[in-house]
Each structure stands twice: as C-alpha cells, then as structure tokens.
CSV table of C-alpha atoms in Angstrom, one decimal:
chain,number,residue,atom,x,y,z
A,271,UNK,CA,-34.6,97.0,39.3
A,272,UNK,CA,-31.4,95.0,39.4
A,273,UNK,CA,-33.2,92.0,37.8
A,274,UNK,CA,-34.4,94.2,34.9
A,275,UNK,CA,-31.0,95.5,34.1
A,276,UNK,CA,-29.5,92.0,34.4
A,277,UNK,CA,-32.2,90.7,32.1
A,278,UNK,CA,-31.3,93.5,29.5
A,279,UNK,CA,-27.6,92.7,29.7
A,280,UNK,CA,-28.2,89.0,29.3
A,281,UNK,CA,-30.4,89.6,26.3
A,282,UNK,CA,-27.6,91.6,24.5
A,283,UNK,CA,-25.0,89.0,25.6
A,284,UNK,CA,-27.0,86.2,24.1
A,285,UNK,CA,-27.5,88.2,20.9
A,286,UNK,CA,-23.8,88.6,20.7
A,287,UNK,CA,-23.2,84.9,21.1
A,288,UNK,CA,-25.9,84.1,18.6
A,289,UNK,CA,-24.0,86.1,16.0
A,290,UNK,CA,-20.7,84.3,16.9
A,291,UNK,CA,-22.4,81.0,16.4
A,292,UNK,CA,-24.0,82.2,13.1
A,293,UNK,CA,-27.6,81.6,14.1
A,294,UNK,CA,-30.1,82.4,11.3
A,295,UNK,CA,-31.2,86.0,11.6
A,296,UNK,CA,-34.9,85.3,11.9
A,297,UNK,CA,-34.3,83.0,14.9
A,298,UNK,CA,-32.1,85.5,16.9
A,299,UNK,CA,-35.0,87.2,18.7
A,300,UNK,CA,-36.5,84.0,20.1
A,301,UNK,CA,-33.1,82.6,21.1
A,302,UNK,CA,-32.1,85.7,23.0
A,303,UNK,CA,-35.4,86.0,24.8
A,304,UNK,CA,-34.9,82.4,25.8
A,305,UNK,CA,-31.5,83.2,27.2
A,306,UNK,CA,-32.9,86.2,29.0
A,307,UNK,CA,-35.7,84.1,30.7
A,308,UNK,CA,-33.1,81.6,31.8
A,309,UNK,CA,-30.8,84.3,33.2
A,310,UNK,CA,-33.6,86.1,35.1
A,311,UNK,CA,-34.6,82.8,36.7
A,312,UNK,CA,-30.9,82.2,37.6
A,313,UNK,CA,-30.6,85.6,39.2
A,314,UNK,CA,-33.8,85.3,41.2
A,315,UNK,CA,-32.8,81.8,42.5
A,316,UNK,CA,-29.3,83.1,43.3
A,317,UNK,CA,-30.7,86.0,45.4
A,318,UNK,CA,-32.9,83.5,47.3
A,319,UNK,CA,-29.6,82.0,48.5
A,320,UNK,CA,-29.7,78.5,47.2
A,321,UNK,CA,-26.6,76.4,46.5
A,322,UNK,CA,-24.5,77.1,43.5
A,323,UNK,CA,-26.0,74.2,41.5
A,324,UNK,CA,-29.7,74.9,41.8
A,325,UNK,CA,-29.7,78.2,39.8
A,326,UNK,CA,-27.9,76.8,36.8
A,327,UNK,CA,-30.0,73.6,36.9
A,328,UNK,CA,-33.4,75.3,37.1
A,329,UNK,CA,-32.3,78.0,34.7
A,330,UNK,CA,-31.2,75.5,32.1
A,331,UNK,CA,-34.4,73.5,32.5
A,332,UNK,CA,-36.3,76.6,31.6
A,333,UNK,CA,-34.0,77.4,28.7
A,334,UNK,CA,-34.4,73.8,27.5
A,335,UNK,CA,-38.2,74.0,27.8
A,336,UNK,CA,-38.6,77.3,26.0
A,337,UNK,CA,-36.0,76.1,23.4
A,338,UNK,CA,-37.9,72.8,22.7
A,339,UNK,CA,-41.2,74.6,22.4
A,340,UNK,CA,-39.8,77.2,20.0
A,341,UNK,CA,-38.3,74.4,18.1
A,342,UNK,CA,-41.7,72.8,17.6
A,343,UNK,CA,-43.2,76.2,16.7
A,344,UNK,CA,-40.5,77.1,14.1
A,345,UNK,CA,-39.9,73.5,12.9
A,346,UNK,CA,-36.1,73.8,13.6
A,347,UNK,CA,-33.8,71.6,15.8
A,348,UNK,CA,-34.0,72.7,19.4
A,349,UNK,CA,-30.2,73.0,19.6
A,350,UNK,CA,-30.5,76.3,17.7
A,351,UNK,CA,-32.4,77.9,20.7
A,352,UNK,CA,-30.6,76.1,23.5
A,353,UNK,CA,-26.9,76.6,22.6
A,354,UNK,CA,-27.0,80.4,22.8
A,355,UNK,CA,-29.5,80.3,25.7
A,356,UNK,CA,-27.2,78.3,28.1
A,357,UNK,CA,-24.1,80.4,27.3
A,358,UNK,CA,-24.5,82.9,30.3
A,359,UNK,CA,-24.5,79.9,32.7
A,360,UNK,CA,-21.3,78.4,31.3
A,361,UNK,CA,-18.7,78.7,34.2
A,362,UNK,CA,-16.3,81.0,32.4
A,363,UNK,CA,-15.3,82.6,35.7
A,364,UNK,CA,-14.8,79.2,37.4
A,365,UNK,CA,-12.5,78.0,34.6
A,366,UNK,CA,-10.5,81.2,34.7
A,367,UNK,CA,-10.1,81.3,38.5
A,368,UNK,CA,-9.1,77.6,38.5
A,369,UNK,CA,-6.2,78.5,36.3
A,370,UNK,CA,-5.5,81.7,38.2
A,371,UNK,CA,-5.2,79.8,41.5
A,372,UNK,CA,-2.9,77.2,39.9
A,373,UNK,CA,-0.6,79.9,38.8
A,374,UNK,CA,-0.6,81.4,42.3
A,375,UNK,CA,0.3,78.0,43.8
A,376,UNK,CA,-3.1,77.9,45.6
A,377,UNK,CA,-4.1,74.4,44.8
A,378,UNK,CA,-6.9,74.1,47.4
A,379,UNK,CA,-8.7,77.1,46.0
A,380,UNK,CA,-8.1,75.8,42.5
A,381,UNK,CA,-9.6,72.4,43.4
A,382,UNK,CA,-12.7,74.2,44.9
A,383,UNK,CA,-13.4,76.4,41.9
A,384,UNK,CA,-12.5,73.6,39.4
A,385,UNK,CA,-15.0,71.2,41.1
A,386,UNK,CA,-17.6,74.0,41.2
A,387,UNK,CA,-17.2,74.5,37.4
A,388,UNK,CA,-17.5,70.8,36.7
A,389,UNK,CA,-20.7,70.5,38.7
A,390,UNK,CA,-22.2,73.6,37.1
A,391,UNK,CA,-21.4,72.2,33.7
A,392,UNK,CA,-23.0,68.9,34.7
A,393,UNK,CA,-26.1,70.6,36.1
A,394,UNK,CA,-26.5,72.7,32.9
A,395,UNK,CA,-26.5,69.5,30.8
A,396,UNK,CA,-28.8,67.7,33.2
A,397,UNK,CA,-31.3,70.6,33.0
A,398,UNK,CA,-31.3,70.5,29.2
A,399,UNK,CA,-31.8,66.7,29.2
A,400,UNK,CA,-34.7,67.0,31.8
A,401,UNK,CA,-36.4,69.6,29.6
A,402,UNK,CA,-36.0,67.5,26.5
A,403,UNK,CA,-37.5,64.5,28.2
A,404,UNK,CA,-40.4,66.5,29.5
A,405,UNK,CA,-41.1,68.0,26.1
A,406,UNK,CA,-40.8,64.6,24.4
A,407,UNK,CA,-43.4,63.3,26.7
A,408,UNK,CA,-45.9,66.1,26.1
A,409,UNK,CA,-45.0,66.7,22.5
A,410,UNK,CA,-48.4,65.7,20.9
A,411,UNK,CA,-50.3,68.0,23.3
A,412,UNK,CA,-47.9,70.9,22.6
A,413,UNK,CA,-48.2,70.4,18.9
A,414,UNK,CA,-52.0,70.4,19.1
A,415,UNK,CA,-51.9,73.7,20.9
A,416,UNK,CA,-49.3,75.5,18.9
A,417,UNK,CA,-49.9,74.3,15.3
A,418,UNK,CA,-53.6,74.7,14.6
A,419,UNK,CA,-54.8,72.7,11.6
B,294,UNK,CA,-35.9,61.4,-13.2
B,295,UNK,CA,-33.3,58.8,-12.5
B,296,UNK,CA,-33.6,56.8,-9.3
B,297,UNK,CA,-30.8,57.2,-6.8
B,298,UNK,CA,-28.6,54.2,-6.3
B,299,UNK,CA,-28.3,53.0,-2.7
B,300,UNK,CA,-24.6,53.9,-2.6
B,301,UNK,CA,-25.5,57.5,-3.7
B,302,UNK,CA,-28.2,57.7,-1.0
B,303,UNK,CA,-25.6,56.6,1.6
B,304,UNK,CA,-23.0,59.1,0.4
B,305,UNK,CA,-25.6,61.9,0.5
B,306,UNK,CA,-26.7,61.0,4.0
B,307,UNK,CA,-23.1,60.6,5.2
B,308,UNK,CA,-22.3,64.1,3.8
B,309,UNK,CA,-25.3,65.6,5.6
B,310,UNK,CA,-24.4,63.9,8.8
B,311,UNK,CA,-20.8,65.1,8.5
B,312,UNK,CA,-21.8,68.7,7.9
B,313,UNK,CA,-24.1,68.6,11.0
B,314,UNK,CA,-21.4,67.0,13.2
B,315,UNK,CA,-18.7,69.4,12.1
B,316,UNK,CA,-20.9,72.4,13.1
B,317,UNK,CA,-21.9,71.4,16.6
B,318,UNK,CA,-24.9,69.1,16.4
B,319,UNK,CA,-25.3,66.5,19.1
B,320,UNK,CA,-24.2,63.0,18.3
B,321,UNK,CA,-27.6,61.4,18.8
B,322,UNK,CA,-29.2,63.9,16.4
B,323,UNK,CA,-26.6,63.1,13.7
B,324,UNK,CA,-27.1,59.3,14.1
B,325,UNK,CA,-30.8,59.8,14.0
B,326,UNK,CA,-30.7,62.0,10.9
B,327,UNK,CA,-28.4,59.6,8.9
B,328,UNK,CA,-30.5,56.6,9.9
B,329,UNK,CA,-33.8,58.2,8.9
B,330,UNK,CA,-32.4,59.5,5.6
B,331,UNK,CA,-31.1,56.1,4.5
B,332,UNK,CA,-34.0,54.0,5.8
B,333,UNK,CA,-36.5,56.2,4.0
B,334,UNK,CA,-35.1,54.9,0.7
B,335,UNK,CA,-33.6,51.5,1.6
B,336,UNK,CA,-35.5,48.7,3.3
B,337,UNK,CA,-32.6,46.9,5.0
B,338,UNK,CA,-31.4,47.4,8.5
B,339,UNK,CA,-29.0,50.4,8.8
B,340,UNK,CA,-26.6,50.8,11.7
B,341,UNK,CA,-25.0,54.2,12.3
B,342,UNK,CA,-22.2,54.8,14.8
B,343,UNK,CA,-21.1,58.4,15.4
B,344,UNK,CA,-18.4,59.9,17.6
B,345,UNK,CA,-17.1,63.4,17.3
B,346,UNK,CA,-14.1,62.3,15.2
B,347,UNK,CA,-15.7,59.8,12.8
B,348,UNK,CA,-18.9,58.3,11.3
B,349,UNK,CA,-19.4,54.6,10.5
B,350,UNK,CA,-22.4,53.4,8.5
B,351,UNK,CA,-23.1,49.8,7.9
B,352,UNK,CA,-25.9,48.2,5.9
B,353,UNK,CA,-26.6,45.4,3.3
B,354,UNK,CA,-26.7,46.0,-0.4
B,355,UNK,CA,-27.9,42.9,-2.5
B,356,UNK,CA,-27.3,40.7,0.5
B,357,UNK,CA,-23.6,41.8,0.7
B,358,UNK,CA,-22.5,43.8,3.8
B,359,UNK,CA,-21.6,47.4,3.0
B,360,UNK,CA,-19.7,49.6,5.4
B,361,UNK,CA,-18.4,53.1,5.0
B,362,UNK,CA,-16.2,55.0,7.4
B,363,UNK,CA,-15.6,58.7,7.3
B,364,UNK,CA,-13.0,60.6,9.3
B,365,UNK,CA,-14.2,64.0,10.7
B,366,UNK,CA,-11.7,66.8,11.1
B,367,UNK,CA,-12.0,69.2,14.0
B,368,UNK,CA,-15.1,71.3,14.1
B,369,UNK,CA,-16.5,74.7,14.9
B,370,UNK,CA,-20.1,75.9,15.7
B,371,UNK,CA,-22.3,77.2,12.9
B,372,UNK,CA,-26.0,77.0,13.7
B,373,UNK,CA,-27.2,78.2,10.3
B,374,UNK,CA,-25.6,75.1,8.8
B,375,UNK,CA,-27.3,72.8,11.3
B,376,UNK,CA,-30.7,74.5,10.5
B,377,UNK,CA,-30.2,74.0,6.8
B,378,UNK,CA,-28.9,70.4,7.0
B,379,UNK,CA,-32.0,69.6,9.2
B,380,UNK,CA,-34.4,71.0,6.6
B,381,UNK,CA,-32.5,69.2,3.8
B,382,UNK,CA,-32.8,65.9,5.6
B,383,UNK,CA,-36.6,66.4,6.0
B,384,UNK,CA,-36.9,67.2,2.4
B,385,UNK,CA,-34.8,64.2,1.4
B,386,UNK,CA,-36.8,61.7,3.4
B,387,UNK,CA,-40.2,62.9,2.1
B,388,UNK,CA,-39.4,63.5,-1.6
B,389,UNK,CA,-37.5,61.9,-4.4
B,390,UNK,CA,-34.5,63.8,-5.5
B,391,UNK,CA,-31.9,63.5,-8.3
B,392,UNK,CA,-28.2,63.2,-7.4
B,393,UNK,CA,-27.5,66.6,-9.0
B,394,UNK,CA,-30.2,68.4,-7.0
B,395,UNK,CA,-29.0,66.8,-3.8
B,396,UNK,CA,-25.3,67.7,-4.4
B,397,UNK,CA,-26.4,71.2,-5.3
B,398,UNK,CA,-28.3,71.7,-2.1
B,399,UNK,CA,-25.5,70.1,-0.1
B,400,UNK,CA,-23.0,72.5,-1.6
B,401,UNK,CA,-25.3,75.3,-0.5
B,402,UNK,CA,-25.4,73.9,3.0
B,403,UNK,CA,-21.6,73.8,3.2
B,404,UNK,CA,-21.3,77.5,2.3
B,405,UNK,CA,-24.0,79.1,4.4
B,406,UNK,CA,-24.6,82.9,4.4
B,407,UNK,CA,-22.4,84.4,7.1
B,408,UNK,CA,-22.7,87.7,8.8
B,409,UNK,CA,-20.2,90.3,7.3
B,410,UNK,CA,-17.0,90.3,9.3
B,411,UNK,CA,-17.5,93.8,10.7
B,412,UNK,CA,-21.0,92.8,12.1
B,413,UNK,CA,-19.5,89.6,13.5
B,414,UNK,CA,-16.7,91.4,15.3
B,415,UNK,CA,-19.0,94.1,16.6
B,416,UNK,CA,-21.4,91.5,18.1
B,417,UNK,CA,-18.6,89.3,19.5
B,418,UNK,CA,-17.5,92.4,21.4
B,419,UNK,CA,-21.1,92.6,22.7
B,420,UNK,CA,-21.0,89.0,23.8
B,421,UNK,CA,-17.8,89.5,25.9
B,422,UNK,CA,-18.7,92.9,27.1
B,423,UNK,CA,-22.1,92.2,28.4
B,424,UNK,CA,-20.9,89.0,30.0
B,425,UNK,CA,-18.7,91.1,32.2
B,426,UNK,CA,-21.7,93.3,33.1
B,427,UNK,CA,-23.6,90.2,34.0
B,428,UNK,CA,-21.0,89.6,36.7
B,429,UNK,CA,-21.2,93.0,38.3
B,430,UNK,CA,-18.6,94.8,36.0
B,431,UNK,CA,-18.8,98.5,35.7
B,432,UNK,CA,-18.9,100.6,32.5
B,433,UNK,CA,-15.2,101.0,31.8
B,434,UNK,CA,-14.7,97.3,32.4
B,435,UNK,CA,-17.4,96.7,29.8
B,436,UNK,CA,-15.6,98.9,27.3
B,437,UNK,CA,-12.3,97.2,27.8
B,438,UNK,CA,-13.8,93.7,27.6
B,439,UNK,CA,-15.6,94.8,24.4
B,440,UNK,CA,-12.4,95.9,22.7
B,441,UNK,CA,-10.5,92.8,23.9
B,442,UNK,CA,-13.2,90.5,22.7
B,443,UNK,CA,-13.4,92.1,19.3
B,444,UNK,CA,-9.7,91.6,18.7
B,445,UNK,CA,-9.6,88.1,20.3
B,446,UNK,CA,-12.3,86.8,17.9
B,447,UNK,CA,-10.6,88.6,15.0
B,448,UNK,CA,-7.3,86.8,15.7
B,449,UNK,CA,-9.0,83.5,16.4
B,450,UNK,CA,-10.8,83.6,13.0
B,451,UNK,CA,-7.4,84.2,11.3
B,452,UNK,CA,-5.9,81.3,13.2
B,453,UNK,CA,-8.8,79.0,12.2
B,454,UNK,CA,-8.1,79.9,8.5
B,455,UNK,CA,-4.5,78.7,9.0
B,456,UNK,CA,-5.9,75.3,10.1
B,457,UNK,CA,-3.6,75.0,13.1
B,458,UNK,CA,-3.8,72.2,15.6
B,459,UNK,CA,-6.7,73.0,17.9
B,460,UNK,CA,-4.6,72.9,21.0
B,461,UNK,CA,-2.0,75.3,19.7
B,462,UNK,CA,-4.8,77.5,18.4
B,463,UNK,CA,-6.5,77.7,21.8
B,464,UNK,CA,-3.2,78.5,23.5
B,465,UNK,CA,-2.8,81.5,21.2
B,466,UNK,CA,-6.5,82.4,21.8
B,467,UNK,CA,-6.1,82.4,25.6
B,468,UNK,CA,-2.8,84.3,25.4
B,469,UNK,CA,-4.3,87.0,23.2
B,470,UNK,CA,-7.3,87.4,25.4
B,471,UNK,CA,-5.2,87.8,28.6
B,472,UNK,CA,-2.6,90.0,27.0
B,473,UNK,CA,-5.2,92.4,25.5
B,474,UNK,CA,-7.0,92.5,28.9
B,475,UNK,CA,-3.8,93.2,30.8
B,476,UNK,CA,-2.7,95.9,28.3
B,477,UNK,CA,-6.0,97.7,28.4
B,478,UNK,CA,-6.0,97.7,32.2
B,479,UNK,CA,-2.5,99.2,32.0
B,480,UNK,CA,-3.4,101.9,29.5
B,481,UNK,CA,-6.6,102.8,31.5
B,482,UNK,CA,-4.5,102.7,34.7
B,483,UNK,CA,-2.3,105.4,33.2
B,484,UNK,CA,-5.3,107.7,33.1
B,485,UNK,CA,-6.1,106.9,36.7
B,486,UNK,CA,-8.9,104.5,36.1
B,487,UNK,CA,-8.5,101.4,38.2
B,488,UNK,CA,-10.2,98.2,37.2
B,489,UNK,CA,-10.2,94.5,38.0
B,490,UNK,CA,-8.1,92.7,35.3
B,491,UNK,CA,-9.6,89.3,36.1
B,492,UNK,CA,-13.0,90.4,34.9
B,493,UNK,CA,-11.7,91.9,31.7
B,494,UNK,CA,-9.9,88.7,30.8
B,495,UNK,CA,-12.9,86.5,31.4
B,496,UNK,CA,-15.0,88.5,28.9
B,497,UNK,CA,-12.9,87.7,25.7
B,498,UNK,CA,-12.2,84.3,27.2
B,499,UNK,CA,-15.9,83.5,27.2
B,500,UNK,CA,-16.0,83.8,23.4
B,501,UNK,CA,-13.6,80.9,23.2
B,502,UNK,CA,-14.7,78.7,26.2
B,503,UNK,CA,-15.9,75.2,25.0
B,504,UNK,CA,-19.2,75.5,26.8
B,505,UNK,CA,-21.1,73.9,24.0
B,506,UNK,CA,-18.8,70.9,23.5
B,507,UNK,CA,-18.9,70.3,27.3
B,508,UNK,CA,-22.7,70.4,27.7
B,509,UNK,CA,-23.2,68.4,24.4
B,510,UNK,CA,-20.7,65.8,25.7
B,511,UNK,CA,-22.5,65.5,29.1
B,512,UNK,CA,-25.8,65.3,27.3
B,513,UNK,CA,-24.5,62.5,25.2
B,514,UNK,CA,-23.2,60.7,28.3
B,515,UNK,CA,-26.6,61.0,30.0
B,516,UNK,CA,-28.4,59.7,27.0
B,517,UNK,CA,-26.2,56.6,27.0
B,518,UNK,CA,-23.7,57.5,24.2
B,519,UNK,CA,-20.8,56.7,26.4
B,520,UNK,CA,-17.9,56.8,23.9
B,521,UNK,CA,-19.2,59.8,21.9
B,522,UNK,CA,-19.8,61.7,25.1
B,523,UNK,CA,-16.3,61.0,26.4
B,524,UNK,CA,-14.8,62.1,23.1
B,525,UNK,CA,-16.7,65.4,23.2
B,526,UNK,CA,-15.8,66.0,26.9
B,527,UNK,CA,-12.1,65.3,26.3
B,528,UNK,CA,-12.1,67.7,23.4
B,529,UNK,CA,-13.7,70.4,25.6
B,530,UNK,CA,-11.2,69.6,28.4
B,531,UNK,CA,-8.2,70.0,26.1
B,532,UNK,CA,-9.6,73.3,24.7
B,533,UNK,CA,-10.0,74.5,28.3
B,534,UNK,CA,-6.5,73.4,29.1
B,535,UNK,CA,-5.1,75.1,26.0
B,536,UNK,CA,-6.9,78.4,26.9
B,537,UNK,CA,-5.7,78.1,30.5
B,538,UNK,CA,-2.2,77.6,29.3
B,539,UNK,CA,-2.3,80.7,27.1
B,540,UNK,CA,-3.9,82.9,29.9
B,541,UNK,CA,-1.4,81.5,32.4
B,542,UNK,CA,1.6,82.4,30.2
B,543,UNK,CA,0.3,85.9,29.7
B,544,UNK,CA,-0.3,86.4,33.5
B,545,UNK,CA,3.0,84.9,34.4
B,546,UNK,CA,4.8,87.2,32.0
B,547,UNK,CA,2.9,90.2,33.4
B,548,UNK,CA,3.7,89.2,37.0
B,549,UNK,CA,7.4,88.9,36.2
B,550,UNK,CA,7.6,92.3,34.4
B,551,UNK,CA,5.4,94.4,36.7
C-alpha cells in the first residue's frame, strides 16, 4: 500500500518538474511514468535494507533504460526522459542538512551528510551511464522490435 | 535554391549547438550534433570542442585553417528547446536548406512555446509539495511546501529576467525558500499546527537544486570529457553553495530572532 501511494506521489512530483523544465506536453506522460518506475524500485530496495547507494544506483539504471528506450520509440534525445526521471533521487535533503549542520557547528554530521550526497549524485550519474551503454549495445535489436517496417 | 556557403553552415551549426548547450544538453551531445551537421555538408575534418562556457569549432576552408570561438553565457533548462534543436539538426543533415529557412527555424527554436505562467507556477508547487510527501511529510507540510515552492519559483523567474550573476541569484533563491518555509511554519504554528520546518524548506529548495548540472557533469567525466565535466560540476557546486548561503542566512536570522 505504501509503495502505491509513494508511486502516485512520485508521478505527480515528476509531472511538476517536467513543467518546470518545459518538457513538450506530449512527452510528459512517458517521462513521469519513467520517474515513477524509478522511484518504486528505489523504495523497494530501500525497504530491503541495502546501503544508501544501491537504491539510487539501481533506480537510475532503470530510469536510464526506460528513458533510452522511449527515446528510440519517440525519436527524441534521451535526456528529455531522463532529466525529469532522476529528479526524485537528487539528494536535496542531503545538501540541505549539510548546510544545516554547518550552521549548527556540527562539522562531523555535516561531513557525513555531505559525503552521502556526493556519493548519491555519483551513483545517479553512473546508473544513467550504465543504462546508456547497455542500450547502445543492444540498439539494433531494440529498434527492430519497437519500429516495425 | 542557393547553396549554403561553408561559413554559413558553420554558423548555423554553431547556433544550434549554442542553443542546445544553453538549455541543458550534455556536452558530448552538443559536440556530436555540431560535428554531424558540419560534416554532412563539408568534406574536411572538423574538430569541435565544447565546455559549458564556450564552443570552439575548427576546420579547413580552401586549404586555410578556419576557427571560430563562441562564448556561452549562463544557462537554464528548457527541454522543449533541446527537442526542437535535435529535430532541426536531423533535418539539416538530411536535406538541403536555404539560409533564410534555417535562420527562420532557428529563431523558432530560440523562442519555444512555454507553459502559461499560472500553469508553470501551479505545477512547480506540485513539484516541491510532492517531493515533501515522498519523504514522509504529512498533509499540512505538503500544503506549506506547495505555497512556498510557488512563490520561490515566481521570484526566481523574476530574478532570471534581471540577468543577475548566477551566484547572487541563487543566494536570493535559497533565502526566499527558507524565509517562506519558516514564515509558513510560524503562521501555522499560531493555529496550533506543529510541523517540521526542515521538510518545508527542502520542498521549494528542490526546485532550485542543480541536480541536472551535477549529474550531467559527472556523466561527462565518466565518458572522458574531463574539462567539460569539471566545468559543469563546479557550476553545480557553486549553485549549491549559493543556495546554502541563502538558506543559512535565513535560518541564522530566524534563530537569532526566535
């Protein structure tokens, strides 16, 4: 149940960010479903109790995969689907709390949450790159399946 | 139809690349697009070097080296523009086009259709509000984050029109986000509704956080574009520092007053 509501929230969150980034209207549904898939995977992995890196990494791999495949389908650059999709993973809380602890003179906590944010950002980027490489490798096959002559 | 001269081809490609770079495309995609556009009409070797603050194109015209440098001012994210520039570059490489047609299309790309301001603000509220719900916020926290995000994005758009320095702009952005969050918590607190102000500040802050520059920068680094990646990451870092500065000032003031 929790997963369903979280999926719903993430869908609407990504729709909001798509409008902020001025994504073409006809692509918003695909992009937001992409973000929702990524977030649901993130939540499931988080509940399994893995480290803080794995959910963001696997989640963004899925966002990247779905984004690249939709890019082939819609003949658009993949960035259009990936940028709104990865937004829920972006460590906004981490960045905020880093600053918050610095103000409160708690530099050890600040270093912890700062390092966490950096590693989450790196893992998001790695996930997207992994997905792009996978899709590039299988591109002819995907095109054959998706775009029938 | 008159054939395009090579210099015209280069200037059209440069303009397309510039538009893409200014609106949040990855460096390697911009390099790739410019190179493809020029080499589709010009049979000499073309070298393109792109970082987030400039584009350098170098090729040979009539056995003379020809290089052009373009300085890129700071950028925002507009995915509609990237989509259009991408379709234009495809069209350009596959078909012959007159200079007038190309300039006309490029002007269209530079002024893409935008969502009406009210729709944009309503949806930016959704972005910030639902982000709070994703991190276990409750309903009144959602409402407060919604209101704060709407006004933050509104103010940030106004600041962007003033073409302020990006660091100063983000200090203001962070300051507004935090001030609005704190004010709303105070007002709701008056009516006996307690809420966590940290959560409410993060919602509007998320609409300003440089997540895209950061991930694009790291993507560039991983794919071997070391200088371009570093430039992007430094930009993201300084936006984040600016935001933190603004939020910090607001929090510090609040702590001293209350």
